[in-house]
Coordinates of C-alpha atoms in Angstrom, one line a residue:
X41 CA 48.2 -13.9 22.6
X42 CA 50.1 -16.7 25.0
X43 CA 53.4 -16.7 25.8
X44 CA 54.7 -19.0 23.5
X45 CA 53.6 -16.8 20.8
X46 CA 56.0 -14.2 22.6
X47 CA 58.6 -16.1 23.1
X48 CA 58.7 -16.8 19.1
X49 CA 58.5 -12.7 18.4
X50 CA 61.4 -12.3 20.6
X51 CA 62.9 -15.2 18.7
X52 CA 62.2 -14.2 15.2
X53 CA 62.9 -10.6 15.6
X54 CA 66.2 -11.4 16.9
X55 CA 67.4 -13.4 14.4
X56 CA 66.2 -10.1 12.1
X57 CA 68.2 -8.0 14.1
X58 CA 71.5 -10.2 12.5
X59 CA 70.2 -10.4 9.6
X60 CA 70.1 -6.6 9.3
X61 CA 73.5 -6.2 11.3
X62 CA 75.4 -8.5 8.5
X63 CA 73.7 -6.6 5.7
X64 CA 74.9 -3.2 7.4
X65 CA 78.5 -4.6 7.7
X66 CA 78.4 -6.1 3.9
X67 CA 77.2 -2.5 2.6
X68 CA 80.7 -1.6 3.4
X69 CA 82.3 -3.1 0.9
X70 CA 86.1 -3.0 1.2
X71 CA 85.4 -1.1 4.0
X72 CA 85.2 3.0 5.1
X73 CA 88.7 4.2 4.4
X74 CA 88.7 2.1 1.0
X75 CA 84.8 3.9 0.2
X76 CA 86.2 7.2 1.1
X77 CA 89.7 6.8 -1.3
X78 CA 87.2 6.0 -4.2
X79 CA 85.1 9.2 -3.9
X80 CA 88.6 11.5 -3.4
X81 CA 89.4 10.0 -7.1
X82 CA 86.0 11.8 -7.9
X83 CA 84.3 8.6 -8.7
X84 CA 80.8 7.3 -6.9
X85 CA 80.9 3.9 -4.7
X86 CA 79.5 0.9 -6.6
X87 CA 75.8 1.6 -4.1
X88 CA 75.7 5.3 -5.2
X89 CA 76.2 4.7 -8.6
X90 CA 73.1 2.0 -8.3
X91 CA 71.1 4.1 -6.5
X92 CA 71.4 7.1 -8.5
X93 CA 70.2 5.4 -11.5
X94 CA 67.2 3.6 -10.2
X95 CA 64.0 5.3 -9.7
X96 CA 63.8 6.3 -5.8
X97 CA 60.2 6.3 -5.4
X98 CA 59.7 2.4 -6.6
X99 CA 60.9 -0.7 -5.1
X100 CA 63.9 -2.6 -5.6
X101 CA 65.3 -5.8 -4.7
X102 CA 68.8 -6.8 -4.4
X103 CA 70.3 -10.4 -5.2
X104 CA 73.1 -12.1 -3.5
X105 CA 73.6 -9.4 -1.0
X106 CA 75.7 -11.5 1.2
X107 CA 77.3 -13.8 -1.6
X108 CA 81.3 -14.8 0.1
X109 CA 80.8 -13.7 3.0
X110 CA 83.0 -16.0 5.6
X111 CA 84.7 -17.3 2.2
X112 CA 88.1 -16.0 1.1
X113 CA 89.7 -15.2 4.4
X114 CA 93.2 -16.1 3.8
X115 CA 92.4 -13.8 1.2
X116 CA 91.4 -10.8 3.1
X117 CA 87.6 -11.8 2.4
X118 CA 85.4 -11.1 -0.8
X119 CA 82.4 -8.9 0.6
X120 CA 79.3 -9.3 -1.3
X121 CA 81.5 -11.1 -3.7
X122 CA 83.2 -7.9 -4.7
X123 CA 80.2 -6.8 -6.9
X124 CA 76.0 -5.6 -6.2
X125 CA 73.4 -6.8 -8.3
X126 CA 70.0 -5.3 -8.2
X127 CA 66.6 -5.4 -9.8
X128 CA 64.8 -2.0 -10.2
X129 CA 63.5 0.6 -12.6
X130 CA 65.0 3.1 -14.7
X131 CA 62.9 6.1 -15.8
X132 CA 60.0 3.3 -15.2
X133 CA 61.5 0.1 -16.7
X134 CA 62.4 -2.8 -14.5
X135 CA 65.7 -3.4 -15.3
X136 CA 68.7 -5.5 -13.3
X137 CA 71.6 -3.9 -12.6
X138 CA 75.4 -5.2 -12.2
X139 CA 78.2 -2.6 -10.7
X140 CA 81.6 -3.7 -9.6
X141 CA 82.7 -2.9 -6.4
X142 CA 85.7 -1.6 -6.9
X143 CA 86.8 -1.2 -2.9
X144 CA 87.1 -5.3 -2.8
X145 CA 90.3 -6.0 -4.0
X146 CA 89.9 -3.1 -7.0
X147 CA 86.9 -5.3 -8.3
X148 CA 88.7 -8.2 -9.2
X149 CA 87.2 -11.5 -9.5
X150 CA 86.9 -14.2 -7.1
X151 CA 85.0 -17.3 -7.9
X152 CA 81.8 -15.9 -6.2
X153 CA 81.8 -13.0 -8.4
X154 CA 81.3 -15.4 -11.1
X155 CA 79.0 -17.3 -10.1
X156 CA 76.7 -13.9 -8.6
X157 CA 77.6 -12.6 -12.4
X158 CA 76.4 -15.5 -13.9
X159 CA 73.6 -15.2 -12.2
X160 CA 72.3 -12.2 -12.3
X161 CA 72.6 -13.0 -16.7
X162 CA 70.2 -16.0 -15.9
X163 CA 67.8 -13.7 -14.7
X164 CA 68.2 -11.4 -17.0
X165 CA 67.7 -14.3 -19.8
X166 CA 65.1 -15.8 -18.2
X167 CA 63.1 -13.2 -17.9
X168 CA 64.1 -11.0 -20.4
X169 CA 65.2 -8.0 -18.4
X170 CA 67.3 -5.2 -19.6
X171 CA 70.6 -5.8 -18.5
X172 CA 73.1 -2.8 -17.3
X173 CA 76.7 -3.4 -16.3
X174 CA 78.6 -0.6 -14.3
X175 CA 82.1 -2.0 -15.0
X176 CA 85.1 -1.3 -12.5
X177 CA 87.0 -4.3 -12.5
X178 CA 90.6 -5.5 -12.3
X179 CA 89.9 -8.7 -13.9
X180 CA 90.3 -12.0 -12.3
X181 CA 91.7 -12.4 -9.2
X182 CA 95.2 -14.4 -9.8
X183 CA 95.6 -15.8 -6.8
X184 CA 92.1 -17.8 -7.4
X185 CA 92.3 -18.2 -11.2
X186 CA 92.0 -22.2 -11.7
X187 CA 88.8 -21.5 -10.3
X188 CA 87.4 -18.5 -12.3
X189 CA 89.1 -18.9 -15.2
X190 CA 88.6 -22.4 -17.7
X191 CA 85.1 -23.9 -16.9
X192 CA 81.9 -23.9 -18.4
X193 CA 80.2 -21.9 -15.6
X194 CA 83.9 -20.0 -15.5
X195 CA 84.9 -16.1 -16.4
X196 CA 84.4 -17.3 -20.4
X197 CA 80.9 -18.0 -19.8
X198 CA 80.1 -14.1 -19.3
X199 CA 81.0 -13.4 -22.8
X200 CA 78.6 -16.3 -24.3
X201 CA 75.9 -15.1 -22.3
X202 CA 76.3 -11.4 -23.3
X203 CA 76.6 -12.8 -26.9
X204 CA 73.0 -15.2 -26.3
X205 CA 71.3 -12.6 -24.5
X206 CA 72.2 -10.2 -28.1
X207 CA 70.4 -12.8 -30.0
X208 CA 67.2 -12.5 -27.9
X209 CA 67.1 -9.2 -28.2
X210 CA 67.9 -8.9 -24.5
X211 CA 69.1 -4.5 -23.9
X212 CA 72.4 -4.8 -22.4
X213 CA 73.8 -1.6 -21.4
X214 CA 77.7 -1.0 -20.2
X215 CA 79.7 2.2 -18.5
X216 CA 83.2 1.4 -18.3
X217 CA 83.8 4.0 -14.9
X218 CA 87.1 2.4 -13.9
X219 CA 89.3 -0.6 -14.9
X220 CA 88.5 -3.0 -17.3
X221 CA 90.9 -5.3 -18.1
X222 CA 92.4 -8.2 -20.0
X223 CA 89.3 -10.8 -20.7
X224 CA 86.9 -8.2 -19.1
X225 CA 87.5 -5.9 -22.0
X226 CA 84.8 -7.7 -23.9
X227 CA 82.0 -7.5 -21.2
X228 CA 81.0 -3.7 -22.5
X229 CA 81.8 -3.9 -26.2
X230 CA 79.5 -7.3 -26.2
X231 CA 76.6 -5.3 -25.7
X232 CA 74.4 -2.7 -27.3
X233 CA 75.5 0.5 -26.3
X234 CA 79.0 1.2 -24.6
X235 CA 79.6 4.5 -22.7
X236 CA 82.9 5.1 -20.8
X237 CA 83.9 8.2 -18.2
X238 CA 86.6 10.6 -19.1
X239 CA 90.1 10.1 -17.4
X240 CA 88.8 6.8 -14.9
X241 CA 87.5 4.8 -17.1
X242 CA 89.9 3.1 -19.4
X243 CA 89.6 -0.8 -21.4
X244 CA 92.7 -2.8 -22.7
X245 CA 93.5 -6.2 -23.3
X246 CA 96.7 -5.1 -21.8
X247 CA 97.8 -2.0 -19.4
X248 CA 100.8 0.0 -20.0
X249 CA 102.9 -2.2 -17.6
X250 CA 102.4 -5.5 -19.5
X251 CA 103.0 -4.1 -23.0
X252 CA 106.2 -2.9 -22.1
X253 CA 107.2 -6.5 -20.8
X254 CA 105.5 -7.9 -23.9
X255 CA 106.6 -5.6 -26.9
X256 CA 108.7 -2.7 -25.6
X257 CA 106.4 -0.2 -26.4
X258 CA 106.3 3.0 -23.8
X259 CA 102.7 3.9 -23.3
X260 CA 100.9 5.3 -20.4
X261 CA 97.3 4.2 -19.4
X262 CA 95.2 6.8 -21.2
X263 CA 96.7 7.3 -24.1
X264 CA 96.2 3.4 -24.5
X265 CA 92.9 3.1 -23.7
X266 CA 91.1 6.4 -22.0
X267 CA 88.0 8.1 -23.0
X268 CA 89.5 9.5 -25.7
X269 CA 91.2 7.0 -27.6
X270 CA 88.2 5.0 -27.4
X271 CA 85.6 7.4 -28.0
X272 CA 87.7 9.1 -31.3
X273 CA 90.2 7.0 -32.3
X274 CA 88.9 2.8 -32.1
X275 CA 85.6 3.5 -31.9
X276 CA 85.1 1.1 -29.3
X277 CA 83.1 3.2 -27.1
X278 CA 79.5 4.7 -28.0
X279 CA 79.5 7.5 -24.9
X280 CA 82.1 9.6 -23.5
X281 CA 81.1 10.8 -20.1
X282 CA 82.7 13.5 -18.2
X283 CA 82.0 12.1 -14.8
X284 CA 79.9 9.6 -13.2
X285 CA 76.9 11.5 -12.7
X286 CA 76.6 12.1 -16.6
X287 CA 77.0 8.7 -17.5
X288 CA 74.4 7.6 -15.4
X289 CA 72.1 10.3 -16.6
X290 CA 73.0 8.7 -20.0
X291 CA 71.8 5.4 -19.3
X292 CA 68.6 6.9 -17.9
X293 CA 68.0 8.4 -21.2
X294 CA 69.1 5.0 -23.3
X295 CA 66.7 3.5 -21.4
X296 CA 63.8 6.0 -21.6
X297 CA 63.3 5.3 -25.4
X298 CA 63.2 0.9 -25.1
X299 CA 59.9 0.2 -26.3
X300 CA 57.1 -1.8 -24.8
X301 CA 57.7 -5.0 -24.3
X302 CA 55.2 -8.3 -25.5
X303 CA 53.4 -9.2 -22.2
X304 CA 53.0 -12.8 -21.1
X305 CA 49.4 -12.1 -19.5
X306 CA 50.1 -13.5 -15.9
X307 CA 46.3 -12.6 -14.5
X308 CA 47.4 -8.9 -12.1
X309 CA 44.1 -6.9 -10.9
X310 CA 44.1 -3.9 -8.3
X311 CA 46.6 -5.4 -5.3
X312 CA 45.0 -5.1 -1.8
X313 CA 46.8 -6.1 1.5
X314 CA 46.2 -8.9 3.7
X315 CA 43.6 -8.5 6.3
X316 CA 45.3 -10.4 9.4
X317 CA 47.8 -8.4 10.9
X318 CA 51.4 -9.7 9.1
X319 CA 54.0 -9.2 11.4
X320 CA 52.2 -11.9 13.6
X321 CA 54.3 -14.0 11.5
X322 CA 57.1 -13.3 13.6
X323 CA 55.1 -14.7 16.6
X324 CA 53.1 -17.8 14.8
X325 CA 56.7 -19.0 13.5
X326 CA 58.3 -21.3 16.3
X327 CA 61.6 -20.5 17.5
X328 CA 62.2 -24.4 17.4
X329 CA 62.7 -26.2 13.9
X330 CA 61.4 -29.0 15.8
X331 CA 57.6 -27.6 16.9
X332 CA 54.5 -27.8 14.7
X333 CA 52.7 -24.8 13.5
X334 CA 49.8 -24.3 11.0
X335 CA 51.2 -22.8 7.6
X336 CA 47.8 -22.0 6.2
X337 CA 48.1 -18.8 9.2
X338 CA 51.5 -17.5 7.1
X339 CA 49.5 -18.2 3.9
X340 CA 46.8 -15.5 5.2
X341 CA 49.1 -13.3 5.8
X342 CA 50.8 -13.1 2.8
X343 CA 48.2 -13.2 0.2
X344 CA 45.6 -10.1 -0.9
X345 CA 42.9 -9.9 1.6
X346 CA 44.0 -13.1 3.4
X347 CA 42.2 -15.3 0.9
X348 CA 43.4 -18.8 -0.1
X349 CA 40.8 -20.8 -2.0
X350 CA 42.0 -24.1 -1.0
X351 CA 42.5 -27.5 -3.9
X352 CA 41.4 -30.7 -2.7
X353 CA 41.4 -29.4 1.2
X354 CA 40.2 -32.5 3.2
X355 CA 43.4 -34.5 0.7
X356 CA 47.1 -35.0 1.2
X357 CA 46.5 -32.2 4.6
X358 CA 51.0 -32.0 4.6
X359 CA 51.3 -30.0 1.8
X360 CA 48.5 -27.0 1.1
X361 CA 47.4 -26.1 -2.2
X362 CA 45.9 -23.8 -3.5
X363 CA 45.0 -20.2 -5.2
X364 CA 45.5 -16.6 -4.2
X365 CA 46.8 -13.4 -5.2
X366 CA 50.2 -11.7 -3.9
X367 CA 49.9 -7.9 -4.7
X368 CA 47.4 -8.3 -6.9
X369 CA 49.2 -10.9 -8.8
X370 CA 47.5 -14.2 -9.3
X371 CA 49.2 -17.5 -8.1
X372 CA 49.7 -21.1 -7.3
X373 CA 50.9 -21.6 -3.6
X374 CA 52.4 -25.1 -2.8
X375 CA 53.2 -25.4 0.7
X376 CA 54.4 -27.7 3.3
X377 CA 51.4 -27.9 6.3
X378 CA 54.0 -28.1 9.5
X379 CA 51.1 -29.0 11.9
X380 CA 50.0 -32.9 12.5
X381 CA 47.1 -33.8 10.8
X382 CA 44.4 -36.7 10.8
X383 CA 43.5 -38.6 7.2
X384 CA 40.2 -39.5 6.7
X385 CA 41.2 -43.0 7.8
X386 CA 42.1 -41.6 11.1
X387 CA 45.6 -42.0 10.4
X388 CA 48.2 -38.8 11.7
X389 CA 51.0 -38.0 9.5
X390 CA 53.4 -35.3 10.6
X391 CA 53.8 -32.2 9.8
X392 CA 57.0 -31.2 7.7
X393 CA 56.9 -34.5 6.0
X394 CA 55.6 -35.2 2.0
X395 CA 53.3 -38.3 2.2
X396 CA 52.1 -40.3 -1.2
X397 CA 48.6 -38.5 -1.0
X398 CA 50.4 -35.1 -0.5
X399 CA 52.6 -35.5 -3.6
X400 CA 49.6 -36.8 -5.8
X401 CA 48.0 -33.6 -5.4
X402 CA 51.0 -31.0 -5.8
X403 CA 51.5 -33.1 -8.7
X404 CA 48.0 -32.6 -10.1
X405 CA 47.8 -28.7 -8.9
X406 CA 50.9 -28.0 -10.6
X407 CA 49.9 -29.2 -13.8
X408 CA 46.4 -27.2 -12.8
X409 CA 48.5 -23.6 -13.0
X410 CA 50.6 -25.0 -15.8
X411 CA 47.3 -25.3 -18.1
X412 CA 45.7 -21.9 -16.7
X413 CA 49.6 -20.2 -16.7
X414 CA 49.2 -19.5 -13.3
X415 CA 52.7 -18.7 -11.9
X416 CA 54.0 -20.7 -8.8
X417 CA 54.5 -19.7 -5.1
X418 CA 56.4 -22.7 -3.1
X419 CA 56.8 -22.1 0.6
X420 CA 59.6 -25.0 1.8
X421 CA 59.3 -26.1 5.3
X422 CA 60.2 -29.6 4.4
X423 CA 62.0 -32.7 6.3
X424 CA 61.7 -34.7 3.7
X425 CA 59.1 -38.1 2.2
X426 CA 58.4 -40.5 4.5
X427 CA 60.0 -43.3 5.1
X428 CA 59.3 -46.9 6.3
X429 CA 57.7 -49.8 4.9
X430 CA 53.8 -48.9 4.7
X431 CA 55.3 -46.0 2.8
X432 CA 57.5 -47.8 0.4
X433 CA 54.8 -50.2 -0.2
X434 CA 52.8 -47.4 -0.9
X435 CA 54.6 -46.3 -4.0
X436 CA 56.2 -43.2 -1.9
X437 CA 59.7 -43.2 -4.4
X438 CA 56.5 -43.2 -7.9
X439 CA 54.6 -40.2 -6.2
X440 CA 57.6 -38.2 -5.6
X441 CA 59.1 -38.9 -8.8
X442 CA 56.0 -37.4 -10.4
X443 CA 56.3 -34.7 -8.2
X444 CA 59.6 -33.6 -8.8
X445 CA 58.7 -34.4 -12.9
X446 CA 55.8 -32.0 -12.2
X447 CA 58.3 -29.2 -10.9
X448 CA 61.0 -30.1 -13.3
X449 CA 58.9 -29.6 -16.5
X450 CA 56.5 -26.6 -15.2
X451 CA 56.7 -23.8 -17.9
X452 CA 54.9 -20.9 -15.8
X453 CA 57.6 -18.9 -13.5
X454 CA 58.5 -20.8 -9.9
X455 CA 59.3 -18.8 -6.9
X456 CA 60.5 -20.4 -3.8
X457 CA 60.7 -19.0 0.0
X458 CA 62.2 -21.3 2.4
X459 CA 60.9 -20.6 6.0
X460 CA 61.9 -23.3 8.1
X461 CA 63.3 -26.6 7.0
X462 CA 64.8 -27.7 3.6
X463 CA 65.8 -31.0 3.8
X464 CA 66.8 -34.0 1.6
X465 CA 64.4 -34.7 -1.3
X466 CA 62.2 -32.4 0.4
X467 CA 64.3 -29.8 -1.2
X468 CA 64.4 -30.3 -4.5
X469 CA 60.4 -31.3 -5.0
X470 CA 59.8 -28.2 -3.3
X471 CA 61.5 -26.2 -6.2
X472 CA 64.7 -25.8 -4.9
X473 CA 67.5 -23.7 -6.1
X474 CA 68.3 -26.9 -8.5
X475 CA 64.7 -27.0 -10.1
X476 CA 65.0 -23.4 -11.8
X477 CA 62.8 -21.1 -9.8
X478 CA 63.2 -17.3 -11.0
X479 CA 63.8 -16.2 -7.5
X480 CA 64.5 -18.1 -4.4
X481 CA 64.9 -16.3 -0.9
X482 CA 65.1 -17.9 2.8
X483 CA 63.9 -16.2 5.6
X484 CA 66.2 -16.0 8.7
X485 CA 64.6 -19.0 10.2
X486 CA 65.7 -21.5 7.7
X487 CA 67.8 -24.2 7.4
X488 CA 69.3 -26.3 4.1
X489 CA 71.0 -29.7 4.4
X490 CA 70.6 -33.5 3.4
X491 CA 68.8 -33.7 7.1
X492 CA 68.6 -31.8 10.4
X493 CA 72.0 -30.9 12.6
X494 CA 70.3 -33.6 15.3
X495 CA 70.1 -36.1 12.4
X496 CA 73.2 -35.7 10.6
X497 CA 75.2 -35.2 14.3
X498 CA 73.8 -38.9 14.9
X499 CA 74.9 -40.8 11.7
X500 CA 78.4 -39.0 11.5
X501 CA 79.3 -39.9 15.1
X502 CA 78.7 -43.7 14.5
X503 CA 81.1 -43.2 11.9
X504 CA 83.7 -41.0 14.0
X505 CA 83.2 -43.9 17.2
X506 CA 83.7 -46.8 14.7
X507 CA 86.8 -45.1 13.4
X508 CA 88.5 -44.5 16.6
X509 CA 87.3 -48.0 18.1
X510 CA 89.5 -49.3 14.9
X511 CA 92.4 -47.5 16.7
X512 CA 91.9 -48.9 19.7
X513 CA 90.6 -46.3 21.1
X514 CA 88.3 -46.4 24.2
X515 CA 85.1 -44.0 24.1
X516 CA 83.5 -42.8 27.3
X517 CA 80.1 -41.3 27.8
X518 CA 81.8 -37.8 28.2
X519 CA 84.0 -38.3 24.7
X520 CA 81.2 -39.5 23.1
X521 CA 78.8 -36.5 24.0
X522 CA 82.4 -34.1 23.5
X523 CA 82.5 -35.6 20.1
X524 CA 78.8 -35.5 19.0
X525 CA 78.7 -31.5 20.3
X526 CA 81.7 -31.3 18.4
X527 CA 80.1 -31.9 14.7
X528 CA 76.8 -30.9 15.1
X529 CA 78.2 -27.4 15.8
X530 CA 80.6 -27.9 12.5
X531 CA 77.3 -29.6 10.7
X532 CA 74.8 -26.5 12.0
X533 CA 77.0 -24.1 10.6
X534 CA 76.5 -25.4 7.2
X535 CA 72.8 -25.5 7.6
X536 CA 72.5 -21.8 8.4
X537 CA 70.8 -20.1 5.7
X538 CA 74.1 -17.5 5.6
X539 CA 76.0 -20.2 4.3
X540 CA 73.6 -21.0 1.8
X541 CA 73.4 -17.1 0.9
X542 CA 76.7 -16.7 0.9
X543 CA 77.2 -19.6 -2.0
X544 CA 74.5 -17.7 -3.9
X545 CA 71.9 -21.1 -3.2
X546 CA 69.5 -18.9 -2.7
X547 CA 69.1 -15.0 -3.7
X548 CA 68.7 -13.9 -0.7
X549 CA 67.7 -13.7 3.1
X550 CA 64.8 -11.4 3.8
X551 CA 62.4 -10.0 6.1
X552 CA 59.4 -12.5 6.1
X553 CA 57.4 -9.0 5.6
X554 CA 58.9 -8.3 2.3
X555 CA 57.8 -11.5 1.1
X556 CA 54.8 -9.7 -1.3
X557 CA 57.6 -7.5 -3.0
X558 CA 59.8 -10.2 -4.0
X559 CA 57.3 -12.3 -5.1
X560 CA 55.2 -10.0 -6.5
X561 CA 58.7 -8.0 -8.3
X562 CA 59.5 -11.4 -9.8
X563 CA 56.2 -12.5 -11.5
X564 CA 56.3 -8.8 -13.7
X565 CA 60.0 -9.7 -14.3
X566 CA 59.1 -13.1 -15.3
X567 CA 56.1 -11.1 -17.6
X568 CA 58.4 -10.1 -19.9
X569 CA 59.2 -13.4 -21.2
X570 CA 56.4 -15.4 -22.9
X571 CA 56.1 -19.1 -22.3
X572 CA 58.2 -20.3 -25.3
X573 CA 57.1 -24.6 -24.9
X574 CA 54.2 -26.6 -23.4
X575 CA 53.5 -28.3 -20.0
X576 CA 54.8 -32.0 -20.8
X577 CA 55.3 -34.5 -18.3
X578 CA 57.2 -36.4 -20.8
X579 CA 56.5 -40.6 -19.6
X580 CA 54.9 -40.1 -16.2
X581 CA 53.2 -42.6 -14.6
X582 CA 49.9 -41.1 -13.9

């Protein structure tokens, strides 16, 4: 191994090391003193209660981990936006799970907790997962509510969705183990089953407080709408649970008697690890966004024995394509080749960068997998099309339109990693988060944005010098390199994949090495929903 293979394990395990740090700090919550309040009341944190219902000995996944975080300051911060969404399995079912956190601001919600509940539904619809909601929530957050409450893709939208997913015959599953209030009343008695815990759980469109303002009437809490009430007197309530614990051992046994569910065939044989060594990813990947690398080396290290049988090779060399299996699962891998490479013609193209020939043949693989339902694997390390004139005479605008038609209107399940760049149009014909994939994740090297910090730095400081010339302003060599370090710290900021994570564009940051689990978790997620339409390009020219 050389040195500069060294330098990027150092690199790469480094940035790992935040990653980890941040997730440690978000597992918090509220914070210790705020954990520790919540388990003197005799109830379990939002984490416990998750982890006590899923199955310990299988994997899980969580989404949106680090949703908010750095958002909400002035409003004392919204830590994993205030609730934790996972995907597991209950007594053996994969299921997704949705639990308050009621240490953040007594689970009220911000506009981040919308969103993240929004969409860990879209998962659940899209794939047809069982759905369970551990409800601990003090409604939405006042201060914010212009922005949680009205829109389309707003608070309201919950409700529709819990309604839609009914319809499909989606299980949705609710324990009311704290507040739930006002609006959020109808989250639990929207689905299937409701269960609610004796003496802290308690549902009503108004607390004791607001219906004496309202109508006079003296009331406490519990005798409005406790365990009790609910559970003997409305009827609103399926379940009355005497404490946590036996709610959650509840759900376990709802869940133990859903039936099978229809299979969508996705091609799965006996899974078998790669054969090179994976954590050399840490070393192949450069520390520089910049340097070239060869992504076919992270292919073989991600897929079952190491195996990629490559389509149409020696053609359109920026982007790879081709077949494999990830833990046994079989799957379409479209990926961007980072390493400069020679055309037949003897031409070089670079490496990062979609060419006319490269989109011509993700276009035609795509529809490939499509035909055979062969679910698709993007890895993003994109800068974008090429540009100039021998690239616009080309056609480069028509082949990327068909390629981003192709990925539009592909009915087999997407899945997206971004490992380096994602930039510009690069983006979105790579499946981003825009183009529907079922799960998309960045590792802690990437980087999303219209173009690079460099780039972007450039174009915005010709604006900022014209502006101040306009004032009469003189600019020297040392305010014009003051001003340029200036934005390209604000614009790098924004290009950090924890500010996409924490705006919930992509699911998550990961470990390169768990790669296989989330890819491979995802495609039997997305087996329980059968392809409902066909692969049509609609008018394509071809």
């Amino acid at each position: 191994m050389d040195i500069n293979f060294n330098k990027n394990e150092d690199h790469n395990k480094l940035l790992l090391s935040e990653l980890r740090r941040r997730l440690v700090n978000v597992k918090l919550g509220g914070g210790t003193k705020r954990l520790e309040k919540q388990r003197s009341e005799g109830k379990m944190t939002a984490r416990e209660r998750i982890d006590y219902l899923l199955d310990s000995d299988k994997d899980v996944i969580e989404i949106a981990a680090l949703a908010g975080e750095g958002m909400y300051e002035e409003h004392g911060g919204c830590p994993s936006g205030g609730v934790v969404v996972k995907i597991g399995y209950i007594q053996g079912k994969q299921c997704i799970v949705v639990a308050n956190d009621a240490t953040v601001k007594a689970g009220a919600w911000f506009p981040i907790t919308g969103k993240k509940n929004l969409r860990a539904q879209e998962i659940a619809i899209e794939n047809r997962l069982p759905i369970i909601y551990l409800v601990d929530s003090a409604g939405v957050y006042l201060p914010m509510q212009d922005e949680i409450f009205p829109d389309k893709e707003h608070f309201g939208r919950i409700f529709r969705n819990n309604a839609v997913m009914s319809s499909m015959g989606i299980t949705q599953i609710a324990a009311v183990m704290g507040s739930c209030v006002a609006g959020g009343a109808y989250l639990p008695i929207m689905s299937d089953e409701a269960l609610i815990v004796d003496k802290t759980g308690s549902i009503f469109l108004a607390g004791s407080y607001l219906v004496k303002a309202a109508i006079g009437e003296q009331i406490d809490n519990e005798t409005l709408g406790g365990a009790t009430t609910h559970c003997e007197i409305s009827g609103v309530t399926d379940y009355k649970a005497k404490d946590d614990q036996h709610a959650l051992n509840t759900i376990k046994n709802i869940v133990d008697k859903i039936g099978d569910f229809d299979k969508t065939g996705y091609s799965r044989i006996k899974a078998r690890k790669p054969v090179e060594k994976t954590d050399d990813i840490y070393g192949i990947l450069p520390a520089s966004r910049a340097d070239q690398y060869d992504m076919l080396a992270i292919i073989e290290r991600l897929v079952d024995g190491s195996e990629f049988e490559q389509y149409k090779e020696g053609y359109g060399k920026t982007i790879l394509t081709g077949y494999a299996r990830i833990d046994g699962w079989a799957v379409g891998i479209v990926a961007n080749q980072r390493k400069v490479v020679k055309t037949t013609k003897g031409e070089m193209q670079f490496g990062g960068v979609i060419y006319s020939d490269s989109a011509d043949k993700a276009t035609r693989f795509i529809a490939n997998c499509n035909q055979k339902k062969i679910p698709l694997v993007f890895l993003q390390d994109v800068t974008g099309f090429m540009v100039g004139s021998k690239s616009e005479h080309g056609g480069i605008i028509k082949d990327g339109a068909k390629m981003v038609n192709a990925v539009s209107n592909s009915v087999v399940p997407k899945f997206t990693v971004v490992i380096g760049n994602s930039y510009g149009a690069g983006n979105y014909a790579m499946c981003g988060k825009a183009y529907d994939p079922r799960l998309i994740v960045a590792w802690p090297s990437a980087n999303l944005a219209v173009m690079s910090g460099n780039s972007a730095a450039k174009v915005l400081l010709q604006i900022e010098k014209s502006s101040l010339k306009k004032k009469g302003e003189t600019i020297t060599d040392e305010k014009e390199k003051e001003l340029f370090d200036k934005i390209k710290e604000r614009y790098d900021q924004q290009i950090s994949p924890y500010y996409a994570a924490s705006r919930i564009w992509t699911d998550a940051i990961i470990d390169p090495l768990e790669t296989r689990k989330w890819i491979s978790m995802g495609i039997e997620a997305a087996n329980h929903a059968p392809i409902e339409k066909d692969f049509n390009l609609g008018v394509l020219q071809v």
